[in-house]
PDB file of C-alpha atoms and ligand atoms in Angstrom:
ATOM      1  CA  UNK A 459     -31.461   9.121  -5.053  1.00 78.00           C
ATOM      2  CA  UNK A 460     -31.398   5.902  -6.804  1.00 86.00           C
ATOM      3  CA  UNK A 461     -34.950   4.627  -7.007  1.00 85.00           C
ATOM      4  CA  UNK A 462     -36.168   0.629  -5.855  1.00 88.00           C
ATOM      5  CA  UNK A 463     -37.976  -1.048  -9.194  1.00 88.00           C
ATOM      6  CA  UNK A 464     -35.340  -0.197 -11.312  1.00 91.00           C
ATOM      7  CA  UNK A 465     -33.019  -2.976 -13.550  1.00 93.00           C
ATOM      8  CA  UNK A 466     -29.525  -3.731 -12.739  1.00 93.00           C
ATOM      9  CA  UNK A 467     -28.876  -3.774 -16.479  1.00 90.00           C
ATOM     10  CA  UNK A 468     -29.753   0.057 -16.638  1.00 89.00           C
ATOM     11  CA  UNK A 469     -27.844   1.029 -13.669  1.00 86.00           C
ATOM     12  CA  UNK A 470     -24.578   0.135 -15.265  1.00 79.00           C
ATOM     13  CA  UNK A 471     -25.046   3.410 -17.413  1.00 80.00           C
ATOM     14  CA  UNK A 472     -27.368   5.247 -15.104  1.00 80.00           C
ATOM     15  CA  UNK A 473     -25.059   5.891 -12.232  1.00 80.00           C
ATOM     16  CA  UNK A 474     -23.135   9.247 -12.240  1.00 85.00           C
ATOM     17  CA  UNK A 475     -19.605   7.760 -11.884  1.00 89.00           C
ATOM     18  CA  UNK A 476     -17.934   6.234 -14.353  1.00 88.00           C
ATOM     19  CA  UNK A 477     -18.557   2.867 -15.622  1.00 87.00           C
ATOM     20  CA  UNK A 478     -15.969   0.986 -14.118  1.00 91.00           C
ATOM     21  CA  UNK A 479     -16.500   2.465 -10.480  1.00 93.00           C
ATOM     22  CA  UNK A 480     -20.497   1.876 -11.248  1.00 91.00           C
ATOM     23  CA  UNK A 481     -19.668  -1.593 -11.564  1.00 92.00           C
ATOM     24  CA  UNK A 482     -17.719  -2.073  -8.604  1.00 94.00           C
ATOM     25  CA  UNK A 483     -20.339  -0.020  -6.153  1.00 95.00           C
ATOM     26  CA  UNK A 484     -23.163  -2.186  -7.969  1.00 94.00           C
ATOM     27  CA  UNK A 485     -21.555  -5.201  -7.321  1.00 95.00           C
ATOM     28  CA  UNK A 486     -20.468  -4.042  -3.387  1.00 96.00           C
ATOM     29  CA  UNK A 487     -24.308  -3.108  -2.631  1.00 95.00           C
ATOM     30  CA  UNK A 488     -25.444  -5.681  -4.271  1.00 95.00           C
ATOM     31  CA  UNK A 489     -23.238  -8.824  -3.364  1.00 95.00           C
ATOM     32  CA  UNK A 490     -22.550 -10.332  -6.592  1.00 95.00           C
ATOM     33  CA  UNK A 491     -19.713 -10.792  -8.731  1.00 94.00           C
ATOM     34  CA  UNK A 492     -19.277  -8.869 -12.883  1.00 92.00           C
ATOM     35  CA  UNK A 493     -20.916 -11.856 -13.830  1.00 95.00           C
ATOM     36  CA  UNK A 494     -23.663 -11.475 -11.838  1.00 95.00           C
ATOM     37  CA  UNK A 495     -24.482  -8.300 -13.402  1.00 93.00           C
ATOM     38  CA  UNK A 496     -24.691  -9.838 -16.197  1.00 93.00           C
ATOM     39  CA  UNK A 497     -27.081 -13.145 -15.861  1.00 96.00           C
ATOM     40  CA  UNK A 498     -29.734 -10.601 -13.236  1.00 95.00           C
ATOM     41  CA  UNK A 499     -29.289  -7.859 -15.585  1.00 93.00           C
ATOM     42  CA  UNK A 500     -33.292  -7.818 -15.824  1.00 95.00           C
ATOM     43  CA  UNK A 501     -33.926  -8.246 -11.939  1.00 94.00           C
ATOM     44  CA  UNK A 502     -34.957  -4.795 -10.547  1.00 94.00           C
ATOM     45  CA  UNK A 503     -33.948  -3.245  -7.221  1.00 94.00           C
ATOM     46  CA  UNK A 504     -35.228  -3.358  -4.096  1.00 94.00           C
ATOM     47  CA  UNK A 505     -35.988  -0.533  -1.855  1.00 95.00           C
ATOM     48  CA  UNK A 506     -33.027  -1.783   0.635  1.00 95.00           C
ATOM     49  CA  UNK A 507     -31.054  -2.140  -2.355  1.00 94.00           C
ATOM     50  CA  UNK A 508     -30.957   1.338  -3.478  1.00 94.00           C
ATOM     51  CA  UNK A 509     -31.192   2.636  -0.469  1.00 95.00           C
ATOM     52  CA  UNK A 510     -27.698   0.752  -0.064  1.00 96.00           C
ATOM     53  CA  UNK A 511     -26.363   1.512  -3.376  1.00 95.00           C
ATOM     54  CA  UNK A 512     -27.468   5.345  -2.879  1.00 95.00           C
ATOM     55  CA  UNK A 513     -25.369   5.084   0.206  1.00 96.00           C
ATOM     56  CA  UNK A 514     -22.008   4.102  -1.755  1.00 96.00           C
ATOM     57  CA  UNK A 515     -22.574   6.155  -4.646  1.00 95.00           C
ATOM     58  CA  UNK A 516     -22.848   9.214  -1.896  1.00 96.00           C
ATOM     59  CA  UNK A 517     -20.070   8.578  -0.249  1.00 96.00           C
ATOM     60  CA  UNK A 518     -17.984   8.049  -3.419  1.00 96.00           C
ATOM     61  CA  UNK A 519     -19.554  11.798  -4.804  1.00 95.00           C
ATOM     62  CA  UNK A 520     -18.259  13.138  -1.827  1.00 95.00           C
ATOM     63  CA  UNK A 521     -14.894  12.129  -2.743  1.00 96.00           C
ATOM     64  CA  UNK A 522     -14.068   8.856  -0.420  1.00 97.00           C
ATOM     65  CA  UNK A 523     -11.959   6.848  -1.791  1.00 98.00           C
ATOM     66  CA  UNK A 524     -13.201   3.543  -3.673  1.00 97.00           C
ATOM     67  CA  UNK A 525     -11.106   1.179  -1.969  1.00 97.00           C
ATOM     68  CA  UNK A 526     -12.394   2.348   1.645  1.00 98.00           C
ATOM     69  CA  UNK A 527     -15.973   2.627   0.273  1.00 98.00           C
ATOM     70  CA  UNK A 528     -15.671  -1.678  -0.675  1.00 97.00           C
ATOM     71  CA  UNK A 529     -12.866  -2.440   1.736  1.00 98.00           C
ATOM     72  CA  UNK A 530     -10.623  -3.976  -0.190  1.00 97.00           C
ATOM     73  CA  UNK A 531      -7.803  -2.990  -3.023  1.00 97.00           C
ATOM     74  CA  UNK A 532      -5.538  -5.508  -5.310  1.00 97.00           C
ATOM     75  CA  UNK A 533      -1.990  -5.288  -4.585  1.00 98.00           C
ATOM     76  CA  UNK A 534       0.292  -7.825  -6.614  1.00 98.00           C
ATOM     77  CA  UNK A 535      -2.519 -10.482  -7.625  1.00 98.00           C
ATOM     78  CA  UNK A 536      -3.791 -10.692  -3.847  1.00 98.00           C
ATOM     79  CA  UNK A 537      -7.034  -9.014  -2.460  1.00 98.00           C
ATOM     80  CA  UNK A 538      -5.945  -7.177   0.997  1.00 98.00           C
ATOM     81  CA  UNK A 539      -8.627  -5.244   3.116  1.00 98.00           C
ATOM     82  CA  UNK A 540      -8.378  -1.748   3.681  1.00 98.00           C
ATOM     83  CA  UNK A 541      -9.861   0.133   6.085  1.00 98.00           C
ATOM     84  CA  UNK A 542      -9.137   3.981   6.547  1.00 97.00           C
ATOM     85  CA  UNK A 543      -6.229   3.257   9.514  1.00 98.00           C
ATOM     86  CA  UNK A 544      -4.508   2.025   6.330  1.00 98.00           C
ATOM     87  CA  UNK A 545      -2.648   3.887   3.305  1.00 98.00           C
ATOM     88  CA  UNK A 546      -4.373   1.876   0.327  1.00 98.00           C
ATOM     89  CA  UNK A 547      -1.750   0.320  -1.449  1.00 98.00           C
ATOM     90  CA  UNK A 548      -0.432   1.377  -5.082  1.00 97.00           C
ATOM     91  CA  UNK A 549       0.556  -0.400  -8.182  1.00 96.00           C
ATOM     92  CA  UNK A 550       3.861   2.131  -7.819  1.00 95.00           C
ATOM     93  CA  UNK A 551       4.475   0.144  -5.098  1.00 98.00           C
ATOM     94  CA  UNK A 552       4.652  -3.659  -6.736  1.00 98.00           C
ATOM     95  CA  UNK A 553       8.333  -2.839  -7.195  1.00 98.00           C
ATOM     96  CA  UNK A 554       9.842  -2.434  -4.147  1.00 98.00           C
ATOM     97  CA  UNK A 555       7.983  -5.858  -3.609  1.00 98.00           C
ATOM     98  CA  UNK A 556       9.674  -7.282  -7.002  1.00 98.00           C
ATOM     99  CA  UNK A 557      13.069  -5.618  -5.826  1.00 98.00           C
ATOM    100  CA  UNK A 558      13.140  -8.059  -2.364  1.00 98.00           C
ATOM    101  CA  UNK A 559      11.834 -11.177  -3.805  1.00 98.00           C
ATOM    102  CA  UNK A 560      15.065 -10.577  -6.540  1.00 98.00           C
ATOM    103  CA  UNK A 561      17.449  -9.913  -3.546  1.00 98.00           C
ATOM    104  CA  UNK A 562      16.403 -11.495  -0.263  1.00 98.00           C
ATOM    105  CA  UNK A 563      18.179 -15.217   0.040  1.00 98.00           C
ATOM    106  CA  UNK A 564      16.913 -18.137   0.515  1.00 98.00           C
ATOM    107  CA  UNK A 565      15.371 -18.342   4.091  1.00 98.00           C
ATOM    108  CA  UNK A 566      16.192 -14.969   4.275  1.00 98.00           C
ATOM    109  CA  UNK A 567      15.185 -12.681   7.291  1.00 98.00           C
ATOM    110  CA  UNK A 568      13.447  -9.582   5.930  1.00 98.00           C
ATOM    111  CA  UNK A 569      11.755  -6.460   7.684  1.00 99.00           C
ATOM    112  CA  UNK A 570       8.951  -4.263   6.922  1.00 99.00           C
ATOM    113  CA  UNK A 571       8.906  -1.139   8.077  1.00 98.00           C
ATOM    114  CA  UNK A 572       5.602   0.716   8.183  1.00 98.00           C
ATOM    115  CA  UNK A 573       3.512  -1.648   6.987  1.00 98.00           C
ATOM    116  CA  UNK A 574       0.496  -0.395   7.174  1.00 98.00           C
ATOM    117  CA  UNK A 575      -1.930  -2.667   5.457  1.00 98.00           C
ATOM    118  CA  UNK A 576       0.641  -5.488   5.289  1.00 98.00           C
ATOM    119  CA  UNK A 577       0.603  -5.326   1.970  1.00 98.00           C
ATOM    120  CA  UNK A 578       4.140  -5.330   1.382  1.00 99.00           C
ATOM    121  CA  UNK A 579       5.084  -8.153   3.794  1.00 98.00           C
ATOM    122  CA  UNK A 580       2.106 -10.516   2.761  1.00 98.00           C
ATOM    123  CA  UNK A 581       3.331  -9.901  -0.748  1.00 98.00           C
ATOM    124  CA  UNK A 582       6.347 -11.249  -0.041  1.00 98.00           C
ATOM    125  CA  UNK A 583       5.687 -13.737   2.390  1.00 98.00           C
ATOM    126  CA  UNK A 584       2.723 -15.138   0.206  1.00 98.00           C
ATOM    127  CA  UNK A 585       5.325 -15.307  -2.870  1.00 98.00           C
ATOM    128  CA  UNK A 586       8.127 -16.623  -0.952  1.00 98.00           C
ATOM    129  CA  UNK A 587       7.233 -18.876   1.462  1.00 97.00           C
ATOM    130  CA  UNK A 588      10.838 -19.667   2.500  1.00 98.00           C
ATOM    131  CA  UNK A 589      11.106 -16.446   4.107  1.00 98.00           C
ATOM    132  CA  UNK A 590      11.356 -15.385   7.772  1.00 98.00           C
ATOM    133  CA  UNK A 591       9.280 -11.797   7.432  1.00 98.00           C
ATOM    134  CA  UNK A 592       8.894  -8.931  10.132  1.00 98.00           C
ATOM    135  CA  UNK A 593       6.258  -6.622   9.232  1.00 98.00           C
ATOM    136  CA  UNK A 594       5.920  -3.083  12.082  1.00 98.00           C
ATOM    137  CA  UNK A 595       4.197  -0.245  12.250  1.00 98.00           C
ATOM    138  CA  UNK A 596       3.580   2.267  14.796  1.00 98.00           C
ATOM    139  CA  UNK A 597      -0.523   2.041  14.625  1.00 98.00           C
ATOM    140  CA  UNK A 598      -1.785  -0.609  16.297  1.00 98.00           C
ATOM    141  CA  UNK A 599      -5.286  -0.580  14.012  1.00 98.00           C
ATOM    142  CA  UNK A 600      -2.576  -0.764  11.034  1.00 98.00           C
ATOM    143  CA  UNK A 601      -1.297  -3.842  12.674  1.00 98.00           C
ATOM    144  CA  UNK A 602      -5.277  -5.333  13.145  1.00 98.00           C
ATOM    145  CA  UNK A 603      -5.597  -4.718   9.889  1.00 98.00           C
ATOM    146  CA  UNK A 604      -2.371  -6.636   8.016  1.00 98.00           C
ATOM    147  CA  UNK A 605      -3.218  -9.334  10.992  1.00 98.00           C
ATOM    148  CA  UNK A 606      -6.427  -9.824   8.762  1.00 98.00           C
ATOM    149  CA  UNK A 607      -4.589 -10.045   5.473  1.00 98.00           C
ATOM    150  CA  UNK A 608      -1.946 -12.415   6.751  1.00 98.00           C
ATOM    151  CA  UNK A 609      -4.389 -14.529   7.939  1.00 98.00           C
ATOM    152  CA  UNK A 610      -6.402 -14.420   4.864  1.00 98.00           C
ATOM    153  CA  UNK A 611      -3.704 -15.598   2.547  1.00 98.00           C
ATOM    154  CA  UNK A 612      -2.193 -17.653   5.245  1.00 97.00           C
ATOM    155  CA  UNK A 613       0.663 -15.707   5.017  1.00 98.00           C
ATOM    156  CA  UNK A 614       3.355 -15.820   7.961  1.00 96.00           C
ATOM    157  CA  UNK A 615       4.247 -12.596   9.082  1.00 98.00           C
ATOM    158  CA  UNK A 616       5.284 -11.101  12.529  1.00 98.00           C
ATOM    159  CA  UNK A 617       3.503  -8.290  13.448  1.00 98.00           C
ATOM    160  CA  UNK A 618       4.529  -5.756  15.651  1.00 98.00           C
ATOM    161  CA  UNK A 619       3.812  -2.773  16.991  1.00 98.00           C
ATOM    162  CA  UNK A 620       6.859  -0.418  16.735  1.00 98.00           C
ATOM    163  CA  UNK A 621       7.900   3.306  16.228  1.00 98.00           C
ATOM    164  CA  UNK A 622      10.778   2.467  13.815  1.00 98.00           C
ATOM    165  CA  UNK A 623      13.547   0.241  14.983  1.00 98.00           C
ATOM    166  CA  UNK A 624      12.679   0.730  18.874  1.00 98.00           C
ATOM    167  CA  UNK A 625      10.819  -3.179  18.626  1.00 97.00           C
ATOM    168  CA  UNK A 626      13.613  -4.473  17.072  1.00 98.00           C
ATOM    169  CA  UNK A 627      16.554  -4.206  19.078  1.00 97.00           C
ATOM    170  CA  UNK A 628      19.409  -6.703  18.500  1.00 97.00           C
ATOM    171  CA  UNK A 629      17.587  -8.131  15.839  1.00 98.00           C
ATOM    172  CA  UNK A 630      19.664  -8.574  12.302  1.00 98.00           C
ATOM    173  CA  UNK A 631      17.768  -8.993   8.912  1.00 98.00           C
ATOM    174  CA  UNK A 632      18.883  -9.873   5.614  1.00 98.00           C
ATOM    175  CA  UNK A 633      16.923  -7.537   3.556  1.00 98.00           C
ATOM    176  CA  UNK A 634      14.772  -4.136   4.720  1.00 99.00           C
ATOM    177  CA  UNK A 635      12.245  -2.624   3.152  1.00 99.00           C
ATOM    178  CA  UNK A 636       9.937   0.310   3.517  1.00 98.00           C
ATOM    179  CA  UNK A 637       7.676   2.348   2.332  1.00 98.00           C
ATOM    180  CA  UNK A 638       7.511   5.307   4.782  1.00 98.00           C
ATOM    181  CA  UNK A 639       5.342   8.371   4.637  1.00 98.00           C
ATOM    182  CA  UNK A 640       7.846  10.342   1.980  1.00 98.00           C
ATOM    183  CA  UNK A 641       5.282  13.804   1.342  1.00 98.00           C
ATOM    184  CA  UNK A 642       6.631  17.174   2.887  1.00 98.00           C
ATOM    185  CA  UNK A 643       4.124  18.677   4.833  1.00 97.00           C
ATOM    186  CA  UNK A 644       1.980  21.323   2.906  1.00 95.00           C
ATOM    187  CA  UNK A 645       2.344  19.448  -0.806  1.00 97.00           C
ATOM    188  CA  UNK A 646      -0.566  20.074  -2.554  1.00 97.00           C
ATOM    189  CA  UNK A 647      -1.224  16.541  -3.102  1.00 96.00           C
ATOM    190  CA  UNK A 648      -2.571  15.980   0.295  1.00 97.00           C
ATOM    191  CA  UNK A 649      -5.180  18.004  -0.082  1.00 97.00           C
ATOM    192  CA  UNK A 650      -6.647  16.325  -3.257  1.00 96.00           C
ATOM    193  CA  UNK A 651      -7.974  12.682  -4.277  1.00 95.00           C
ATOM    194  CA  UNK A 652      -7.765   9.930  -2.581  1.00 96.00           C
ATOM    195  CA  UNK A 653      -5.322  11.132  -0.230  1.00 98.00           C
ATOM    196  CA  UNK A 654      -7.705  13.340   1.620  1.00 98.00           C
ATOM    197  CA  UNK A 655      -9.090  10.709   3.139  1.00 98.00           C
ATOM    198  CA  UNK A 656      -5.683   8.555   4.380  1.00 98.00           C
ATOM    199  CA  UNK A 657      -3.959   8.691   7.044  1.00 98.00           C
ATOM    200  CA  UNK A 658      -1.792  11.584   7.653  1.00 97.00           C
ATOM    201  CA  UNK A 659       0.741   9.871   9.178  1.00 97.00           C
ATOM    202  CA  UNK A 660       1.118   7.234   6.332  1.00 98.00           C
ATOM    203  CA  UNK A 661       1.543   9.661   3.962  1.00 98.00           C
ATOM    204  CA  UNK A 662       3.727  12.839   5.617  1.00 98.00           C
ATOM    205  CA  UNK A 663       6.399  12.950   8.622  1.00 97.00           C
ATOM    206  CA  UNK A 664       5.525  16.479   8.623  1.00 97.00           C
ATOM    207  CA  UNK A 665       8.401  18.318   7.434  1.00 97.00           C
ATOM    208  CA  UNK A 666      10.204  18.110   4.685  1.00 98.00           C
ATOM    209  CA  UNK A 667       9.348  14.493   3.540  1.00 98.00           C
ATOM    210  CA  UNK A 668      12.809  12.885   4.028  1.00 98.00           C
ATOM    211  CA  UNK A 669      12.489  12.654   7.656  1.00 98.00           C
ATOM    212  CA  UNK A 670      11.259   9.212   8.097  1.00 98.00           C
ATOM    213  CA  UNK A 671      13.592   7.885   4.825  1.00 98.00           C
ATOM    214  CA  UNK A 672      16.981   9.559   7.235  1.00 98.00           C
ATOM    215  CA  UNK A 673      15.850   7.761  10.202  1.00 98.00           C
ATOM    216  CA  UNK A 674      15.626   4.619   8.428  1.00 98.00           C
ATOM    217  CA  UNK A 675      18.516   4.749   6.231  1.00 98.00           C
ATOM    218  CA  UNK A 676      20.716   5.712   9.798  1.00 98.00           C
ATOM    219  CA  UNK A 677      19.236   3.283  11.641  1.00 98.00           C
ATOM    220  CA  UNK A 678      19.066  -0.025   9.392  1.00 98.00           C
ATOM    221  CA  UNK A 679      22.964   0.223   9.213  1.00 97.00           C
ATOM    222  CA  UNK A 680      22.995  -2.111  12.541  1.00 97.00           C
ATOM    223  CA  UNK A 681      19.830  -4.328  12.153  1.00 98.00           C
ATOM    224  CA  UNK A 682      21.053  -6.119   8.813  1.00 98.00           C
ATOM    225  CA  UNK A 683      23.391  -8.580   7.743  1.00 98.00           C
ATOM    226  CA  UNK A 684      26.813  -7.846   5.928  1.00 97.00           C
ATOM    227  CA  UNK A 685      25.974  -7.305   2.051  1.00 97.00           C
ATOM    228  CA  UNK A 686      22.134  -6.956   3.365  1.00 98.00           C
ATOM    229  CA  UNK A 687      19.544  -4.909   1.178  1.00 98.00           C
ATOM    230  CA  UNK A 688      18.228  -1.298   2.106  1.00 99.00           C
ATOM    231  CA  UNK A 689      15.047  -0.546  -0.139  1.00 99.00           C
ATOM    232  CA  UNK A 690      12.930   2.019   0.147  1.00 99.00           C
ATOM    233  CA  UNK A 691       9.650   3.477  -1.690  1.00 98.00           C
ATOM    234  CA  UNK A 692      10.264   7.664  -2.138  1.00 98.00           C
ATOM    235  CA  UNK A 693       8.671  10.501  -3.623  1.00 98.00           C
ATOM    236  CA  UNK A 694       8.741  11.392  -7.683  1.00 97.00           C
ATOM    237  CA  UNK A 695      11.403  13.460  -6.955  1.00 97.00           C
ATOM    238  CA  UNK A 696      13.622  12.055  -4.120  1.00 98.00           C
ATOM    239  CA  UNK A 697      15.535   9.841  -6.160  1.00 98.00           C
ATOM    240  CA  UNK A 698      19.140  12.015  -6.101  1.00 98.00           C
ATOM    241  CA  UNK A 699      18.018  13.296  -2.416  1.00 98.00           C
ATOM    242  CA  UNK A 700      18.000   9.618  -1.111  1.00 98.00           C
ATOM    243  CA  UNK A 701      20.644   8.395  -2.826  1.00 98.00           C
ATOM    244  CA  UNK A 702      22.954  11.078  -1.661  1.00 98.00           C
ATOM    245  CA  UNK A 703      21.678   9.795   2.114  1.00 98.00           C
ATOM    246  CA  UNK A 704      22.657   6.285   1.632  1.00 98.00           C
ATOM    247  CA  UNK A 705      26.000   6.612   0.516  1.00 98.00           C
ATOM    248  CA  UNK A 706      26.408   9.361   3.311  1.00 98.00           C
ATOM    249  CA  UNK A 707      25.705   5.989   5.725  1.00 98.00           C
ATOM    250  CA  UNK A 708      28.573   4.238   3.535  1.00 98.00           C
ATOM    251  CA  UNK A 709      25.817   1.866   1.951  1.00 98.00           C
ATOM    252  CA  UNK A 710      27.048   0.533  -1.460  1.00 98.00           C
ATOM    253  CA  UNK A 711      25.710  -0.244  -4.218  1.00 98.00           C
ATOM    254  CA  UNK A 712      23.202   2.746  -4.154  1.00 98.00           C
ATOM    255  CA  UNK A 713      21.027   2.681  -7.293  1.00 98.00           C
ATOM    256  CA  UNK A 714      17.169   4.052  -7.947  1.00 98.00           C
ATOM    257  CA  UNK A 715      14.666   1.847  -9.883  1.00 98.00           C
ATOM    258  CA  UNK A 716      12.053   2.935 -12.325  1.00 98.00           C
ATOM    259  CA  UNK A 717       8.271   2.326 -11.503  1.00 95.00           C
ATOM    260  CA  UNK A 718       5.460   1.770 -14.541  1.00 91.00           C
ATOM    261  CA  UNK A 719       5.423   5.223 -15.017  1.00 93.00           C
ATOM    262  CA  UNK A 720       9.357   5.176 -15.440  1.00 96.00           C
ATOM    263  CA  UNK A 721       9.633   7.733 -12.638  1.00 97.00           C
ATOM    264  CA  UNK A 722      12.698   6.688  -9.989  1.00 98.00           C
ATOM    265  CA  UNK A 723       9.880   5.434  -7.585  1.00 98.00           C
ATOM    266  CA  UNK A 724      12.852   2.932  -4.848  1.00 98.00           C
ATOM    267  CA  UNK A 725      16.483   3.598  -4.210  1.00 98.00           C
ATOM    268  CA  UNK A 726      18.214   1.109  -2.406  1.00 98.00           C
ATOM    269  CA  UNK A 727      22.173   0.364  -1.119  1.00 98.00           C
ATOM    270  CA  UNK A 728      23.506  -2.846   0.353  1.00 98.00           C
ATOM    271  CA  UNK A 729      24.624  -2.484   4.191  1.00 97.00           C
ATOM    272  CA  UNK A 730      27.641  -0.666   5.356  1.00 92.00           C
TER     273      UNK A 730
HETATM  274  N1  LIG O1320       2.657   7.020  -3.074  1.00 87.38           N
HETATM  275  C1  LIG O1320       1.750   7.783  -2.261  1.00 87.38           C
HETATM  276  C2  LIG O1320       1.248   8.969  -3.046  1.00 87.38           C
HETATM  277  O1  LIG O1320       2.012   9.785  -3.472  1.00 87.38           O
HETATM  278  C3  LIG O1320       2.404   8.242  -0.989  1.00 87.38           C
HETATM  279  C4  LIG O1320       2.782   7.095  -0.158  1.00 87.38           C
HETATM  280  C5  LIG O1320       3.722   7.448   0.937  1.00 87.38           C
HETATM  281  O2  LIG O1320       3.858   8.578   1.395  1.00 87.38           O
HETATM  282  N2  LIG O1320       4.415   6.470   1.363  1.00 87.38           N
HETATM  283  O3  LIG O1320       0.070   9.062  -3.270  1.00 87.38           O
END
C-alpha cells in the first residue's frame, strides 16, 4: 500500500490515520524518535520499510488498538508494555493510583487486585518506594507481562498468580486497590473501539458488572488492617451501586471520587 522511494516528511500527511497516530506508526516501523522525523524528513523509504509501515497502518485500519500495534501505552509518566493478555491502561485510571499514594502509610502493605499490566502496582511502587506492594491476577501471561514492567522501572512488586483473595490467605494489607473488570455482559461498549480487541475477562465478569466489585468488597473485610483503605475503579454509572455495597460490609467512610472527566470513576470505604 505504502510505496518504498517515498520521503518520511510526506508520509506525516500521506497516511490515512490521523496525524498523531501517523506519527506514532512512522516512528514504530521506522525506529526513531518525533525528532527523528524531523532531521530524516528528506530520507525516502525502503522497500522493507513500507512494507513494515504498510503492516501497522493495516492492522490499525482494521481497528487494533494503537497501544497493542507499538506495545507500549503511558500510564502516570511511566512507559509500561502491553501486549493483548493485558487491558491497556487509562488515564481514568491515574486516580485510583493518586487515591493510594494519598492514603497508604508509610511502609505501608498494599494489594493489587487484578493487575493486569501492573500498571497500577508499578505506579505506586515506582512513586513510593517505601512501600511493601502485592500485585495478582488470575492470568498468568498478565503476570509475565507486569513482571516486565516491574523490572523495567525497577519497581518491587510481588507478583502472583491468584483468582481473587484465594493466594492471599492470612495475609493483612494496609491499603487495597483494584480495578476489576466492572462492564455487564452485553454493554454495547464491548463491541466497539479499542475494547474489541482486550481481554474479555479484564473488562466483564459476565453478568451484571458488579460481580467482581461484591466479591472484593466481601472479601477484603479480613485481609486489611483496622482503618485500612478499600478503593476500587467502577463503571460511569456504579458510583451509588458500589457505595451502597460497601457500607452493606460496614466499611466507613464510603465516598466516590471524580475522574478528569468529572464522572464518579473510584469509590472507596476504610475497613470494617
Ligand atoms: N475503563 C474501561 C472501559 O470502560 C473498563 C475497564 C474495566 O472494566 N476495568 O473502557
Amino acid at each position: 500500500m505504502i510505496a518504498a522511494g517515498v520521503t518520511i516528511g510526506s508520509l506525516q500527511t500521506a497516511l490515512p490515520l490521523g496525524a498523531l497516530e501517523n506519527r506514532i506508526l512512522l516512528c514504530h516501523a521506522l525506529g526513531i524518535t518525533r525528532v527523528g522525523l524531523i532531521t530524516q524528513s528528506e530520507r525516502t523509504l525502503s522497500d522493507v520499510e513500507a512494507a513494515t509501515l504498510s503492516t501497522l497502518v493495516e492492522r490499525r485500519l482494521h481497528g487494533e488498538p494503537i497501544a497493542y500495534i507499538v506495545g507500549k501505552r503511558e500510564f502516570f509518566g511511566l512507559d509500561f508494555q502491553v501486549t493483548n493478555a493485558v487491558l491497556i491502561p487509562r488515564p481514568d485510571t491515574e486516580l485510583l493510583v493518586e487515591l493510594v499514594l494519598e492514603r497508604l502509610p508509610p511502609q505501608g502493605r498494599a494489594l493489587d487486585m487484578g493487575t493486569g499490566s501492573g500498571a497500577i502496582a508499578v505506579a505506586i511502587a515506582h512513586t513510593r518506594r517505601d512501600a511493601i506492594v502485592t500485585a495478582l491476577d488470575v492470568s498468568a501471561a498478565a503476570l509475565d507481562v507486569a513482571r516486565a514492567n516491574a523490572a523495567v522501572h525497577g519497581a518491587a512488586v510481588r507478583l502472583l498468580q491468584s483468582d481473587w483473595f484465594a493466594g492471599v490467605q492470612g495475609e493483612t494489607f494496609d491499603l487495597i486497590a483494584s480495578n476489576p473488570p466492572y462492564i455487564a455482559s452485553g454493554d454495547v461498549h464491548l463491541s466497539n473501539g479499542d475494547l474489541r480487541f482486550e481481554p474479555l475477562g479484564a473488562l466483564t465478569d459476565r453478568a451484571d458488572g458488579l460481580s467482581a466489585l461484591r466479591i472484593i468488597a466481601a472479601g477484603a473485610a479480613a485481609h486489611l488492617a483496622p482503618q485500612g483503605w478499600l478503593l476500587m475503579e467502577h463503571g460511569y454509572d456504579q458510583a451509588a451501586q458500589v457505595r451502597h455495597l460497601l457500607q452493606e460490609h460496614g466499611y466507613s467512610d464510603v465516598q466516590s471520587w471524580r475522574d478528569l472527566a468529572g464522572i464518579e470513576r473510584a469509590s472507596g470505604g476504610r475497613a470494617p
